[in-house]
Structures are given as structure tokens and as C-alpha cells.
XYZ file of N, CA and C in Angstrom:
339
model
N 0.116 -15.015 -33.593
C 1.134 -14.015 -33.867
C 1.467 -13.168 -32.651
N 1.042 -13.630 -31.487
C 1.411 -12.940 -30.257
C 0.312 -12.129 -29.617
N -0.755 -11.810 -30.347
C -1.837 -10.976 -29.818
C -2.931 -11.839 -29.205
N -3.381 -11.468 -28.026
C -4.513 -12.153 -27.398
C -5.549 -11.109 -26.985
N -6.814 -11.430 -27.200
C -7.926 -10.555 -26.826
C -8.994 -11.434 -26.197
N -9.520 -10.975 -25.076
C -10.554 -11.738 -24.379
C -11.561 -10.773 -23.778
N -12.820 -11.157 -23.795
C -13.847 -10.366 -23.140
C -14.797 -11.300 -22.400
N -15.301 -10.843 -21.275
C -16.250 -11.618 -20.473
C -17.357 -10.695 -19.995
N -18.562 -11.237 -19.897
C -19.689 -10.503 -19.336
C -20.456 -11.465 -18.445
N -20.851 -11.006 -17.276
C -21.642 -11.828 -16.361
C -22.794 -10.994 -15.819
N -23.944 -11.637 -15.668
C -25.118 -10.964 -15.105
C -25.760 -11.918 -14.103
N -26.001 -11.437 -12.902
C -26.621 -12.258 -11.862
C -27.794 -11.485 -11.284
N -28.926 -12.163 -11.163
C -30.091 -11.494 -10.594
C -30.873 -12.461 -9.715
N -31.783 -11.903 -8.947
C -32.633 -12.687 -8.065
C -34.040 -12.119 -8.128
N -35.015 -13.009 -8.109
C -36.412 -12.542 -8.085
C -36.727 -11.878 -6.754
N -36.099 -12.389 -5.687
C -36.385 -11.875 -4.346
C -35.542 -10.653 -4.062
N -36.173 -9.604 -3.640
C -35.455 -8.375 -3.271
C -35.674 -8.167 -1.775
N -34.980 -8.981 -0.995
C -35.130 -8.874 0.450
C -33.766 -8.680 1.098
N -33.789 -8.115 2.244
C -32.590 -8.002 3.058
C -32.800 -8.904 4.260
N -31.903 -9.846 4.461
C -31.997 -10.772 5.587
C -31.258 -10.155 6.760
N -31.928 -9.984 7.843
C -31.306 -9.413 9.031
C -30.865 -10.554 9.954
N -29.601 -10.509 10.375
C -29.086 -11.549 11.258
C -28.209 -10.899 12.322
N -27.690 -11.724 13.227
C -26.806 -11.207 14.270
C -25.511 -10.655 13.682
N -25.078 -11.194 12.535
C -23.852 -10.732 11.887
C -24.069 -9.445 11.083
N -25.292 -9.020 10.920
C -25.594 -7.819 10.147
C -26.580 -8.124 9.038
N -26.796 -7.165 8.189
C -27.725 -7.340 7.080
C -27.042 -8.082 5.936
N -27.671 -9.139 5.447
C -27.159 -9.924 4.332
C -27.980 -9.583 3.098
N -27.298 -9.288 2.002
C -27.996 -8.953 0.774
C -27.501 -9.846 -0.354
N -28.263 -9.939 -1.406
C -27.870 -10.733 -2.564
C -26.768 -10.026 -3.344
N -25.840 -10.796 -3.894
C -24.807 -10.242 -4.774
C -25.369 -10.282 -6.191
N -26.059 -9.229 -6.578
C -26.691 -9.179 -7.893
C -26.194 -7.968 -8.667
N -26.087 -8.136 -9.969
C -25.625 -7.060 -10.832
C -24.934 -7.633 -12.046
N -23.994 -6.867 -12.627
C -23.293 -7.347 -13.814
C -21.835 -6.913 -13.795
N -21.054 -7.639 -14.560
C -19.628 -7.344 -14.653
C -19.134 -7.508 -16.074
N -18.142 -6.724 -16.435
C -17.558 -6.757 -17.767
C -16.035 -6.735 -17.624
N -15.351 -7.612 -18.369
C -13.889 -7.637 -18.394
C -13.436 -7.571 -19.852
N -12.558 -6.630 -20.152
C -11.917 -6.522 -21.467
C -10.419 -6.671 -21.239
N -9.792 -7.586 -21.977
C -8.380 -7.870 -21.724
C -7.657 -8.083 -23.041
N -6.426 -7.597 -23.108
C -5.599 -7.792 -24.294
C -4.145 -7.971 -23.860
N -3.429 -8.777 -24.609
C -2.019 -8.999 -24.320
C -1.235 -9.198 -25.604
N 0.067 -9.034 -25.502
C 0.927 -9.266 -26.657
C 2.193 -9.973 -26.193
N 2.459 -11.138 -26.786
C 3.648 -11.929 -26.459
C 4.753 -11.593 -27.454
N 5.837 -11.043 -26.944
C 6.988 -10.678 -27.770
C 7.832 -11.916 -28.063
N 8.645 -11.906 -29.103
C 9.501 -13.061 -29.424
C 10.471 -13.436 -28.293
N 10.725 -12.550 -27.357
C 11.633 -12.820 -26.240
C 10.936 -13.526 -25.078
N 9.699 -14.032 -25.299
C 8.879 -14.682 -24.266
C 8.468 -13.726 -23.141
N 8.394 -12.460 -23.451
C 7.905 -11.436 -22.529
C 6.527 -11.024 -23.017
N 5.544 -11.039 -22.121
C 4.173 -10.680 -22.492
C 3.731 -9.435 -21.735
N 3.129 -8.499 -22.447
C 2.579 -7.287 -21.860
C 1.061 -7.368 -21.978
N 0.359 -6.925 -20.932
C -1.092 -7.030 -20.955
C -1.786 -5.834 -20.336
N -3.019 -5.616 -20.783
C -3.896 -4.578 -20.253
C -5.249 -5.197 -19.968
N -5.882 -4.744 -18.887
C -7.207 -5.267 -18.542
C -8.057 -4.152 -17.950
N -9.332 -4.137 -18.323
C -10.317 -3.218 -17.749
C -11.460 -4.059 -17.212
N -11.869 -3.786 -15.975
C -12.969 -4.501 -15.343
C -13.981 -3.493 -14.815
N -15.260 -3.739 -15.096
C -16.332 -2.882 -14.595
C -17.350 -3.756 -13.868
N -17.696 -3.362 -12.643
C -18.690 -4.099 -11.859
C -19.781 -3.126 -11.453
N -21.047 -3.511 -11.694
C -22.191 -2.663 -11.360
C -23.242 -3.492 -10.632
N -23.834 -2.911 -9.611
C -24.926 -3.586 -8.911
C -26.235 -3.250 -9.613
N -27.238 -4.102 -9.420
C -28.534 -3.793 -10.027
C -29.397 -2.933 -9.102
N -28.989 -2.835 -7.839
C -29.745 -2.025 -6.888
C -28.835 -1.686 -5.716
N -28.680 -0.424 -5.418
C -27.832 -0.040 -4.284
C -28.410 -0.524 -2.966
N -29.734 -0.649 -2.890
C -30.356 -1.066 -1.636
C -30.271 -2.572 -1.420
N -30.516 -3.376 -2.472
C -30.636 -4.815 -2.293
C -29.389 -5.617 -2.661
N -28.445 -5.029 -3.387
C -27.271 -5.774 -3.821
C -26.088 -5.508 -2.895
N -25.298 -6.551 -2.648
C -24.096 -6.405 -1.821
C -22.877 -6.009 -2.646
N -23.031 -5.903 -3.967
C -21.914 -5.570 -4.846
C -21.533 -4.098 -4.684
N -20.235 -3.854 -4.577
C -19.726 -2.484 -4.524
C -19.260 -2.107 -5.919
N -19.873 -1.093 -6.488
C -19.582 -0.705 -7.862
C -18.151 -0.193 -7.999
N -17.482 -0.618 -9.087
C -16.092 -0.205 -9.278
C -15.658 -0.351 -10.726
N -14.576 0.334 -11.043
C -13.829 0.175 -12.288
C -12.406 -0.191 -11.879
N -11.790 -1.117 -12.619
C -10.417 -1.503 -12.309
C -9.590 -1.480 -13.587
N -8.428 -0.852 -13.510
C -7.507 -0.717 -14.636
C -6.219 -1.447 -14.270
N -5.774 -2.375 -15.123
C -4.622 -3.216 -14.801
C -3.606 -3.218 -15.942
N -2.324 -3.149 -15.566
C -1.207 -3.308 -16.486
C -0.394 -4.486 -15.965
N -0.076 -5.427 -16.843
C 0.647 -6.608 -16.396
C 1.803 -6.971 -17.299
N 2.730 -7.740 -16.746
C 3.868 -8.242 -17.503
C 4.152 -9.678 -17.050
N 4.451 -10.542 -18.014
C 4.770 -11.939 -17.726
C 6.043 -12.307 -18.480
N 6.812 -13.202 -17.888
C 8.031 -13.708 -18.543
C 7.989 -15.219 -18.447
N 8.109 -15.877 -19.606
C 8.054 -17.332 -19.690
C 9.457 -17.900 -19.824
N 9.699 -19.040 -19.141
C 10.978 -19.743 -19.189
C 10.713 -21.221 -19.444
N 11.689 -21.928 -19.911
C 11.625 -23.399 -20.047
C 10.392 -23.858 -20.831
N 10.235 -23.364 -22.062
C 9.101 -23.760 -22.914
C 7.744 -23.517 -22.243
N 7.618 -22.436 -21.575
C 6.375 -22.012 -20.903
C 6.018 -22.873 -19.695
N 6.954 -23.667 -19.184
C 6.706 -24.448 -17.972
C 6.939 -23.631 -16.705
N 7.598 -22.506 -16.832
C 7.859 -21.630 -15.703
C 7.487 -20.212 -16.116
N 6.666 -19.570 -15.298
C 6.219 -18.211 -15.618
C 6.328 -17.335 -14.378
N 6.884 -16.141 -14.547
C 6.884 -15.111 -13.515
C 5.974 -14.007 -14.033
N 5.013 -13.625 -13.216
C 3.999 -12.678 -13.655
C 3.782 -11.619 -12.586
N 3.554 -10.391 -13.038
C 3.278 -9.307 -12.111
C 2.272 -8.364 -12.747
N 1.449 -7.760 -11.915
C 0.553 -6.739 -12.432
C 0.281 -5.683 -11.370
N -0.135 -4.543 -11.860
C -0.457 -3.400 -11.016
C -1.844 -2.928 -11.418
N -2.747 -2.835 -10.436
C -4.131 -2.449 -10.706
C -4.517 -1.247 -9.868
N -5.362 -0.418 -10.446
C -5.970 0.694 -9.722
C -7.466 0.448 -9.713
N -8.031 0.274 -8.524
C -9.470 0.045 -8.388
C -10.137 1.338 -7.957
N -11.006 1.823 -8.812
C -11.737 3.062 -8.615
C -13.161 2.698 -8.193
N -13.414 2.757 -6.904
C -14.751 2.429 -6.401
C -15.616 3.677 -6.404
N -16.846 3.517 -6.821
C -17.746 4.652 -6.878
C -18.100 5.157 -5.482
N -17.864 4.315 -4.464
C -18.117 4.739 -3.084
C -17.004 5.643 -2.564
N -15.884 5.714 -3.288
C -14.822 6.643 -2.922
C -13.595 6.032 -2.285
N -13.636 4.776 -1.850
C -12.462 4.171 -1.210
C -11.620 3.420 -2.252
N -10.930 4.184 -3.108
C -10.084 3.636 -4.167
C -8.808 3.037 -3.570
N -8.194 2.105 -4.298
C -6.926 1.561 -3.830
C -6.138 0.950 -4.973
N -4.862 0.666 -4.714
C -3.937 0.086 -5.685
C -3.586 -1.332 -5.233
N -3.501 -2.243 -6.194
C -3.176 -3.646 -5.924
C -1.920 -3.996 -6.714
N -0.928 -4.594 -6.042
C 0.267 -5.110 -6.714
C 0.317 -6.606 -6.478
N 0.590 -7.361 -7.545
C 0.622 -8.817 -7.426
C 1.866 -9.342 -8.126
N 2.523 -10.306 -7.504
C 3.680 -10.991 -8.073
C 3.427 -12.490 -7.913
N 3.576 -13.233 -9.004
C 3.198 -14.642 -8.990
C 4.217 -15.480 -9.741
N 4.463 -16.667 -9.258
C 5.325 -17.640 -9.909
C 4.486 -18.871 -10.222
N 4.527 -19.326 -11.457
C 3.743 -20.501 -11.859
C 4.673 -21.553 -12.442
N 4.579 -22.770 -11.930
C 5.438 -23.865 -12.350
C 4.576 -25.028 -12.810
N 4.808 -25.512 -14.019
C 4.091 -26.680 -14.559
C 5.072 -27.844 -14.664
N 4.677 -28.984 -14.088
C 5.544 -30.159 -14.132
C 4.860 -31.294 -14.860
């Protein structure tokens, strides 16, 4: 009936809590967890509106290379030719707990043959 809801959760860990020192700098494991909540609604005019929330957390500030953040996204898609052609755009605000927040704009064209 036009409504879509999706959720994802990922958790990655390592038994080893070491920092590898190299000429390129300190290398750390990408460990922690992530959560994505997403919902969309497809209107009868083949226009879809969507919302997404993403949360990423490290399991250790010292040993994990993950930068903790929250991301809020609003998107819109338009389907043409029986869904064989799609124009999609979204705007995201990434709120990093380290303080270097930023905005992401994306425009995409998808063609199925």
C-alpha cells in the first residue's frame, strides 16, 4: 500500500585490543555497533518520500577507529517507465560526537535495462 519500513543492526568486535603502529600512523580495529531505521511512502504518482536515522557507536574510544555519529536523512525518489528509471535525491545531516558535523547532498540516476 505504499509504506516501507526497514531496520538494520550490526555489531562488530575483536578479541584483540591492540593498536598497530606503522609508518602510516596508528591502525585500530573498526569495532562497535550501528543502527539504521528507515521508512518511506510511495505515492500513487510514483513519487516516494523517505526518512532515515543512522546511529554509529564505537565500543572503545581508544581501540576503535569508528567515529561516533548520528545521521538524519530526508529523501525523495521519482520513478519513470514502470520503475526502470529512477531519479533520487537526499539530504543528510551528520552529527558527529567529535564536533565536526556536516551536510551531505546526493543526486542519483538509476537505469534498469
